[in-house]
Amino acid sequence: MGSDNTTRKKRSSLRNIKTFESFKVPAYRILFLSHIGQWSAMSMEMMVRSLLVYRLTGSGTMIGMLALVQVVPQLLMSLFSGALADRIQKRSLLIVSQFITGVITFCLAISLATGYLNADDSSSWWVLFMTAVGQGAVMGMMMPVRIAIIPEIVGEERVMNAVSLTTVGQTAFQLLGPTLAGFLISTYSFSLVYFVMTGTYALSTFFTFLLPRTRKITPRGESNTFKDVIEGFRYVRKETVFLLIVVFAMCHMVSGMPYQQLTAVFTEDILEVGEVGLGVLMTVSGVGAAISSLIIASLPNRKRGILLLFSGIVMSVPLIVFSFSRWYGLSLAMMPFIGMGPVMHGALTGALIQNYANPGYRGRVQSLTALGASVASLGTFIAGILVDTIGVQWAVGSMAIFLSAVSIGFYIFFPKLRKLE
C-alpha cells in the first residue's frame, strides 16, 4: 500500500513539472515543428557563411562588411514587420518569409555547385553579399513575428514557458547543425550544405501552412503601417522600462554576438583546427545554450529583470577567456558558458515584453528589440575592422569587456529594470 502511494505521488509530481507545459497546446506543437527546419538551416549557415567569405578573402573586414550589407534591410524590415504583425495574420508573414529564405538558399547552392561561387575564386565573393541583402530583409520580417505569435497560440499564462521552449529547440539544433556542416564541408563540399539547408527551409514552410489562423489584435480602420511604426516608438519612449530593455538588447548584441561570425578566424589563424574544429566549437556552445534554455523554461516568473542583466555577465566573462586563449581545450571549455548568455537574454527579453506590453503593441515592441539583432551586424562590422588592425583576440576580447561593464552599469543605475518580475 505504501509503495503504491509513493508511486502515485511520483507520477503526480512528474505531471506537475511545468517545463514542457506549452506542448499541451496542439498549435504550439505545430509551430515548434515549423521552426525545426529554420533552426537547422540557421545553425549551419551561422558558421558556413563566415568561413566561406574568410576563405575567399582572408579578411576580417570582409566578414564585417558582409554583416553590414545585411543589417540595413534587416533594420528596415524589423520596424515594419512589427507593425504588420500587429495588424495582419502572423502565420502569413512566416510562410512568405520562410519561402523566400529557402529560394535564396537554393540559389546559393546552385552557385556553389556550378562553380560560379567558388572558395578558390576570391572574386566571387559578391554573390554572398548580394544574397545577404535579401536574407537580411527576410530575417527582419521573420524575427519579431516568431515571438509575437506565441501569446496568440499558447495564451498569456504560458508565454514564458513557450518562449523558453522555443529557445530550447533552437539551441538543440544549434548542437547538431555546425558539426554536421563542418563534416559535410570537410567530406563533400560547401554546396551540399546549402542544398541540405534548402530542404530544411521547405520542411519549415510546410509545417507553417498547417498552423491555425490567429486573431488580429489591431483593427485596420484608417491606420497605416508607417503610422503604426511611429506609434510603436512613442509607446516605447513613454514606457521607459521597454526603452531600457531595447537599449540593453542592442548593447548585448553589438558587443557580445560578433564572436559567432569571427570564430572562423580563431579556428583558421589562432587555434588552427579547420572546419571540423569550428563546427565542434559551435556545437559545444549549443550545449550551454540548451542547458540554459531548460533552466529558464522551468523558472517561475520572478526576478526576471535581474536574470536579464546577469545574462550579460554569464556571456562576457568566459568570452574574455576564450578571446585570449591559444589552447583549443580551454577554448572548447569556455564555449558552453558563452552559449548560455544569448539564450538567457533572448528568452527573458521576449517573455518580459509579451507579459508586460500592451497586446496591441507587442509586435512593435518585439520588433524594436529585434533591432538589437540587426545592430549586432554593425558590431560585427566594427569587430571585423578591428581584426585587421589589432587582431581577432583583442577585437573580440575588448567587446566582451564592454559587455561586462554595460551589464554592471545597468544593474547599478536602472533599478526599474532589475526589479521586473
Coordinates of C-alpha atoms in Angstrom, one line a residue:
M1 CA 0.0 0.0 0.0
G2 CA 2.8 2.4 1.0
S3 CA 4.6 1.5 -2.2
D4 CA 1.5 2.3 -4.3
N5 CA 1.1 5.7 -2.6
T6 CA 4.7 6.5 -3.3
T7 CA 4.4 5.6 -7.0
R8 CA 1.2 7.7 -7.3
K9 CA 3.0 10.7 -5.7
K10 CA 5.9 10.4 -8.1
R11 CA 3.6 10.3 -11.1
S12 CA 1.7 13.3 -9.8
S13 CA 5.0 15.1 -9.2
L14 CA 6.1 14.5 -12.8
R15 CA 2.7 15.7 -14.2
N16 CA 3.2 18.9 -12.2
I17 CA 6.5 19.7 -13.8
K18 CA 6.0 22.8 -15.9
T19 CA 9.0 22.6 -18.2
F20 CA 7.0 21.2 -21.2
E21 CA 3.7 22.8 -20.4
S22 CA 3.2 24.5 -23.7
F23 CA 3.4 21.3 -25.6
K24 CA -0.1 20.5 -24.3
V25 CA -1.3 23.1 -26.9
P26 CA -1.6 21.4 -30.3
A27 CA -1.0 24.6 -32.3
Y28 CA 2.2 25.2 -30.4
R29 CA 3.5 21.7 -31.3
I30 CA 2.9 22.6 -35.0
L31 CA 4.7 25.9 -34.5
F32 CA 7.6 24.1 -32.9
L33 CA 7.8 21.7 -35.8
S34 CA 7.7 24.6 -38.3
H35 CA 10.7 26.1 -36.6
I36 CA 12.8 23.0 -36.8
G37 CA 13.8 23.4 -40.4
Q38 CA 14.6 27.1 -39.9
W39 CA 16.7 26.4 -36.8
S40 CA 18.6 23.6 -38.6
A41 CA 19.4 25.9 -41.6
M42 CA 20.3 28.9 -39.5
S43 CA 22.7 26.9 -37.2
M44 CA 24.5 25.6 -40.3
E45 CA 24.7 29.0 -42.1
M46 CA 25.9 30.7 -38.9
M47 CA 29.3 29.1 -39.4
V48 CA 29.3 28.3 -43.1
R49 CA 28.9 31.8 -44.5
S50 CA 31.7 33.4 -42.4
L51 CA 34.0 30.5 -43.1
L52 CA 33.4 30.7 -46.8
V53 CA 33.9 34.5 -47.0
Y54 CA 37.1 34.2 -44.9
R55 CA 38.5 31.6 -47.2
L56 CA 37.5 33.7 -50.2
T57 CA 39.1 36.9 -49.0
G58 CA 41.3 36.1 -45.9
S59 CA 40.0 39.3 -44.4
G60 CA 38.2 40.0 -41.1
T61 CA 37.0 43.3 -42.6
M62 CA 35.1 41.4 -45.3
I63 CA 33.3 39.3 -42.7
G64 CA 32.3 42.6 -41.1
M65 CA 31.3 44.1 -44.5
L66 CA 29.1 41.0 -45.2
A67 CA 27.3 41.6 -41.9
L68 CA 26.9 45.3 -42.6
V69 CA 25.2 44.8 -46.0
Q70 CA 22.7 42.6 -44.3
V71 CA 21.9 45.0 -41.5
V72 CA 20.3 47.8 -43.4
P73 CA 17.4 45.8 -44.9
Q74 CA 17.1 43.9 -41.7
L75 CA 16.7 47.1 -39.7
L76 CA 14.0 48.5 -42.0
M77 CA 12.0 45.3 -42.1
S78 CA 12.3 44.8 -38.4
L79 CA 10.4 48.0 -37.9
F80 CA 7.7 47.4 -40.4
S81 CA 7.2 43.7 -39.7
G82 CA 6.3 44.5 -36.1
A83 CA 3.6 46.9 -37.3
L84 CA 2.4 44.4 -39.8
A85 CA 2.4 41.6 -37.2
D86 CA 0.0 43.7 -35.1
R87 CA -2.4 44.2 -38.0
I88 CA -2.4 41.1 -40.2
Q89 CA -2.0 37.3 -39.9
K90 CA 1.4 36.4 -38.4
R91 CA 1.1 33.0 -40.0
S92 CA 1.1 34.5 -43.5
L93 CA 4.2 36.6 -42.7
L94 CA 6.0 33.5 -41.5
I95 CA 5.0 31.5 -44.6
V96 CA 6.2 34.2 -47.0
S97 CA 9.5 34.9 -45.2
Q98 CA 10.4 31.2 -44.9
F99 CA 9.7 30.5 -48.5
I100 CA 11.8 33.5 -49.7
T101 CA 14.7 32.4 -47.5
G102 CA 14.5 28.9 -49.0
V103 CA 14.7 30.3 -52.5
I104 CA 17.7 32.5 -51.7
T105 CA 19.5 29.5 -50.1
F106 CA 18.7 27.3 -53.2
C107 CA 20.3 30.0 -55.4
L108 CA 23.5 29.9 -53.3
A109 CA 23.5 26.1 -53.5
I110 CA 23.3 26.3 -57.3
S111 CA 26.0 29.0 -57.5
L112 CA 28.4 26.8 -55.4
A113 CA 27.5 23.6 -57.3
T114 CA 28.2 25.2 -60.7
G115 CA 31.4 26.8 -59.6
Y116 CA 30.0 30.3 -60.1
L117 CA 30.7 30.9 -56.4
N118 CA 34.0 29.1 -55.6
A119 CA 36.2 29.1 -52.5
D120 CA 39.2 29.1 -54.8
D121 CA 38.0 32.2 -56.7
S122 CA 38.3 35.3 -54.5
S123 CA 36.5 37.5 -57.0
S124 CA 33.2 35.6 -56.5
W125 CA 32.6 37.0 -53.0
W126 CA 30.0 39.4 -54.4
V127 CA 27.4 36.6 -54.7
L128 CA 27.4 36.2 -50.9
F129 CA 27.0 39.9 -50.5
M130 CA 24.0 40.1 -52.9
T131 CA 22.2 37.3 -51.2
A132 CA 22.9 38.7 -47.8
V133 CA 20.8 41.8 -48.7
G134 CA 17.8 39.5 -49.4
Q135 CA 18.4 37.4 -46.3
G136 CA 18.6 40.5 -44.1
A137 CA 15.2 41.8 -45.3
V138 CA 13.6 38.4 -44.7
M139 CA 15.1 37.9 -41.3
G140 CA 14.0 41.4 -40.3
M141 CA 10.4 40.4 -41.2
M142 CA 10.6 37.0 -39.6
M143 CA 12.3 37.5 -36.2
P144 CA 9.7 39.7 -34.4
V145 CA 6.8 37.7 -35.8
R146 CA 8.2 34.4 -34.5
I147 CA 7.9 35.7 -30.9
A148 CA 4.8 37.9 -31.3
I149 CA 2.7 34.9 -32.5
I150 CA 3.4 32.9 -29.3
P151 CA 0.9 34.5 -26.9
E152 CA -1.9 34.1 -29.5
I153 CA -1.2 30.4 -29.6
V154 CA -0.5 29.4 -26.0
G155 CA -2.2 32.1 -24.0
E156 CA -0.8 34.6 -21.6
E157 CA -0.1 32.2 -18.7
R158 CA 2.3 30.0 -20.8
V159 CA 4.2 32.8 -22.6
M160 CA 7.4 32.4 -20.5
N161 CA 7.4 28.7 -20.9
A162 CA 6.7 28.7 -24.6
V163 CA 9.4 31.3 -25.4
S164 CA 11.9 29.3 -23.4
L165 CA 10.9 26.0 -25.1
T166 CA 11.2 27.7 -28.5
T167 CA 14.7 28.8 -27.5
V168 CA 15.4 25.2 -26.3
G169 CA 14.5 23.9 -29.7
Q170 CA 16.7 26.4 -31.4
T171 CA 19.7 25.6 -29.3
A172 CA 19.1 21.9 -29.6
F173 CA 19.6 22.2 -33.4
Q174 CA 22.5 24.5 -32.7
L175 CA 24.1 21.4 -31.2
L176 CA 23.7 19.4 -34.4
G177 CA 23.9 22.0 -37.2
P178 CA 27.5 23.3 -37.0
T179 CA 29.1 19.9 -36.6
L180 CA 27.1 18.5 -39.5
A181 CA 28.0 21.4 -41.6
G182 CA 31.7 21.1 -40.7
F183 CA 31.6 17.3 -41.6
L184 CA 29.8 18.0 -44.9
I185 CA 32.3 20.7 -45.9
S186 CA 35.3 18.6 -45.0
T187 CA 34.0 15.4 -46.6
Y188 CA 32.0 16.8 -49.6
S189 CA 31.5 20.5 -50.3
F190 CA 30.0 23.8 -49.4
S191 CA 27.3 23.3 -52.0
L192 CA 25.9 20.2 -50.3
V193 CA 25.5 22.1 -47.0
Y194 CA 23.3 24.7 -48.9
F195 CA 21.2 22.0 -50.6
V196 CA 20.5 20.5 -47.2
M197 CA 19.6 23.9 -45.8
T198 CA 17.2 24.4 -48.7
G199 CA 15.4 21.1 -47.8
T200 CA 15.0 22.2 -44.2
Y201 CA 13.5 25.5 -45.2
A202 CA 11.0 23.6 -47.3
L203 CA 10.1 21.5 -44.3
S204 CA 9.6 24.6 -42.2
T205 CA 7.3 26.2 -44.8
F206 CA 5.2 23.1 -45.0
F207 CA 4.5 23.0 -41.2
T208 CA 3.8 26.7 -41.1
F209 CA 1.0 26.1 -43.6
L210 CA -0.6 23.7 -41.0
L211 CA -0.8 26.4 -38.3
P212 CA -4.3 27.7 -37.5
R213 CA -5.1 31.3 -38.1
T214 CA -4.6 33.6 -35.0
R215 CA -6.5 36.7 -34.1
K216 CA -5.6 40.1 -35.4
I217 CA -5.2 42.4 -32.4
T218 CA -5.2 45.8 -34.0
P219 CA -8.1 46.7 -36.4
R220 CA -7.3 48.1 -39.7
G221 CA -9.6 51.1 -39.7
E222 CA -7.8 54.1 -41.2
S223 CA -4.5 53.2 -39.8
N224 CA -1.4 52.7 -41.9
T225 CA 1.8 50.8 -41.4
F226 CA 4.1 53.9 -41.1
K227 CA 1.8 55.4 -38.5
D228 CA 1.8 52.2 -36.6
V229 CA 5.7 52.2 -36.5
I230 CA 5.7 55.8 -35.2
E231 CA 3.2 54.8 -32.5
G232 CA 5.4 51.9 -31.5
F233 CA 8.3 54.3 -31.0
R234 CA 6.1 56.6 -28.9
Y235 CA 4.9 53.7 -26.8
V236 CA 8.4 52.6 -26.0
R237 CA 9.5 56.1 -25.2
K238 CA 6.6 56.5 -22.9
E239 CA 7.0 53.1 -21.2
T240 CA 10.7 53.6 -20.2
V241 CA 11.1 50.0 -19.0
F242 CA 10.7 48.8 -22.6
L243 CA 13.2 51.5 -23.7
L244 CA 15.7 50.1 -21.2
I245 CA 15.1 46.5 -22.5
V246 CA 15.6 47.6 -26.1
V247 CA 18.8 49.6 -25.3
F248 CA 20.2 46.7 -23.3
A249 CA 19.4 44.2 -26.1
M250 CA 21.3 46.4 -28.5
C251 CA 24.3 46.6 -26.3
H252 CA 24.2 42.9 -25.6
M253 CA 24.0 42.1 -29.3
V254 CA 26.5 44.6 -30.6
S255 CA 29.3 43.7 -28.1
G256 CA 28.6 40.0 -27.5
M257 CA 27.4 38.4 -30.7
P258 CA 30.1 39.3 -33.2
Y259 CA 32.2 36.3 -31.9
Q260 CA 29.9 34.0 -33.8
Q261 CA 31.0 35.3 -37.2
L262 CA 34.6 35.7 -36.1
T263 CA 35.0 32.2 -34.6
A264 CA 36.1 31.1 -38.1
V265 CA 39.1 33.5 -37.8
F266 CA 40.1 31.9 -34.4
T267 CA 39.9 28.3 -35.8
E268 CA 41.8 29.3 -39.0
D269 CA 44.5 31.5 -37.6
I270 CA 44.8 31.1 -33.8
L271 CA 43.7 27.5 -33.0
E272 CA 44.3 26.0 -36.4
V273 CA 41.7 23.3 -36.2
G274 CA 39.8 23.9 -39.5
E275 CA 36.1 23.5 -40.4
V276 CA 35.6 20.4 -38.2
G277 CA 37.1 22.1 -35.2
L278 CA 34.9 25.2 -35.9
G279 CA 31.8 23.0 -36.1
V280 CA 32.7 21.4 -32.7
L281 CA 33.2 24.7 -31.1
M282 CA 29.8 26.0 -32.2
T283 CA 28.1 22.7 -31.2
V284 CA 29.6 22.8 -27.7
S285 CA 28.3 26.4 -27.4
G286 CA 24.9 25.0 -28.1
V287 CA 25.3 22.6 -25.2
G288 CA 25.4 25.5 -22.8
A289 CA 22.6 27.2 -24.6
A290 CA 20.4 24.1 -24.3
I291 CA 21.1 23.8 -20.6
S292 CA 20.3 27.5 -20.1
S293 CA 17.0 27.1 -22.1
L294 CA 15.8 24.3 -19.9
I295 CA 16.6 26.2 -16.7
I296 CA 14.8 29.3 -17.9
A297 CA 11.8 27.3 -19.1
S298 CA 11.5 25.8 -15.6
L299 CA 11.8 29.0 -13.6
P300 CA 8.8 30.8 -12.1
N301 CA 8.0 34.4 -13.2
R302 CA 10.2 36.0 -10.6
K303 CA 13.4 38.1 -10.7
R304 CA 13.5 38.1 -14.4
G305 CA 14.9 41.7 -14.6
I306 CA 18.0 40.6 -12.6
L307 CA 18.4 37.5 -14.7
L308 CA 18.2 39.6 -17.9
L309 CA 21.1 41.7 -16.7
F310 CA 23.0 38.7 -15.4
S311 CA 22.9 37.2 -18.9
G312 CA 25.5 39.7 -20.0
I313 CA 27.9 38.6 -17.3
V314 CA 27.3 34.9 -18.0
M315 CA 28.4 35.5 -21.6
S316 CA 31.1 38.1 -21.3
V317 CA 33.4 36.6 -18.7
P318 CA 34.0 33.3 -20.5
L319 CA 34.1 35.2 -23.8
I320 CA 37.1 37.2 -22.5
V321 CA 38.9 34.0 -21.6
F322 CA 38.1 32.4 -25.0
S323 CA 39.3 35.5 -26.8
F324 CA 42.9 35.3 -25.4
S325 CA 43.1 31.5 -25.4
R326 CA 45.6 29.8 -27.7
W327 CA 44.8 26.3 -26.5
Y328 CA 41.9 24.5 -28.2
G329 CA 40.9 22.6 -25.0
L330 CA 40.5 25.8 -23.0
S331 CA 38.5 27.5 -25.8
L332 CA 36.3 24.4 -26.0
A333 CA 35.7 24.5 -22.2
M334 CA 34.5 28.2 -22.4
M335 CA 32.0 27.7 -25.2
P336 CA 29.2 26.2 -23.1
F337 CA 29.2 29.2 -20.8
I338 CA 29.4 31.6 -23.8
G339 CA 26.3 29.8 -25.2
M340 CA 24.3 30.4 -22.1
G341 CA 24.3 34.2 -22.2
P342 CA 22.4 34.8 -25.5
V343 CA 19.8 32.2 -24.7
M344 CA 19.1 33.7 -21.3
H345 CA 18.9 37.2 -22.8
G346 CA 16.7 36.2 -25.7
A347 CA 14.2 34.2 -23.7
L348 CA 13.9 36.7 -20.9
T349 CA 13.6 39.7 -23.2
G350 CA 10.8 38.0 -25.2
A351 CA 8.9 36.9 -22.1
L352 CA 9.1 40.3 -20.4
I353 CA 7.8 42.0 -23.5
Q354 CA 5.0 39.6 -24.0
N355 CA 4.0 39.7 -20.4
Y356 CA 4.2 43.5 -19.8
A357 CA 3.5 45.1 -23.1
N358 CA 0.0 46.2 -24.2
P359 CA -1.3 43.4 -26.5
G360 CA -1.8 45.9 -29.3
Y361 CA 1.9 46.9 -29.2
R362 CA 3.6 43.6 -28.6
G363 CA 4.7 43.1 -32.2
R364 CA 6.1 46.6 -32.5
V365 CA 8.0 46.4 -29.2
Q366 CA 9.4 43.0 -30.1
S367 CA 10.5 44.4 -33.5
L368 CA 12.4 47.1 -31.7
T369 CA 14.3 44.5 -29.7
A370 CA 14.9 42.7 -32.9
L371 CA 16.8 45.8 -33.9
G372 CA 19.4 44.6 -31.5
A373 CA 20.0 41.6 -33.6
S374 CA 20.2 43.8 -36.6
V375 CA 22.6 46.2 -34.9
A376 CA 24.7 43.1 -34.0
S377 CA 25.8 43.1 -37.6
L378 CA 27.1 46.6 -37.1
G379 CA 29.1 45.2 -34.2
T380 CA 30.5 42.5 -36.4
F381 CA 31.5 45.2 -39.0
I382 CA 33.4 47.1 -36.3
A383 CA 34.9 43.9 -34.9
G384 CA 35.9 42.8 -38.4
I385 CA 37.9 46.1 -39.0
L386 CA 39.5 45.6 -35.6
V387 CA 40.6 42.1 -36.6
D388 CA 42.7 43.5 -39.4
T389 CA 44.1 46.3 -37.2
I390 CA 44.6 44.9 -33.6
G391 CA 44.0 41.2 -34.2
V392 CA 41.0 38.9 -33.6
Q393 CA 41.8 38.3 -29.9
W394 CA 41.8 41.9 -28.9
A395 CA 38.8 42.7 -31.2
V396 CA 36.5 40.1 -29.6
G397 CA 38.0 40.5 -26.1
S398 CA 37.6 44.2 -25.9
M399 CA 34.0 44.0 -26.9
A400 CA 33.4 41.3 -24.2
I401 CA 34.9 43.6 -21.6
F402 CA 32.5 46.3 -22.8
L403 CA 29.5 44.0 -22.3
S404 CA 30.6 43.2 -18.7
A405 CA 30.7 47.0 -18.0
V406 CA 27.3 47.6 -19.5
S407 CA 25.7 44.8 -17.6
I408 CA 27.1 46.1 -14.3
G409 CA 26.2 49.7 -15.2
F410 CA 22.5 48.8 -16.0
Y411 CA 22.2 46.9 -12.7
I412 CA 23.5 49.9 -10.7
F413 CA 21.8 52.8 -12.4
F414 CA 18.5 51.3 -13.6
P415 CA 16.7 49.7 -10.7
K416 CA 13.4 49.8 -12.6
L417 CA 14.7 47.2 -15.0
R418 CA 16.3 44.9 -12.4
K419 CA 13.1 45.0 -10.3
L420 CA 11.0 43.4 -13.1
E421 CA 9.4 40.2 -12.0

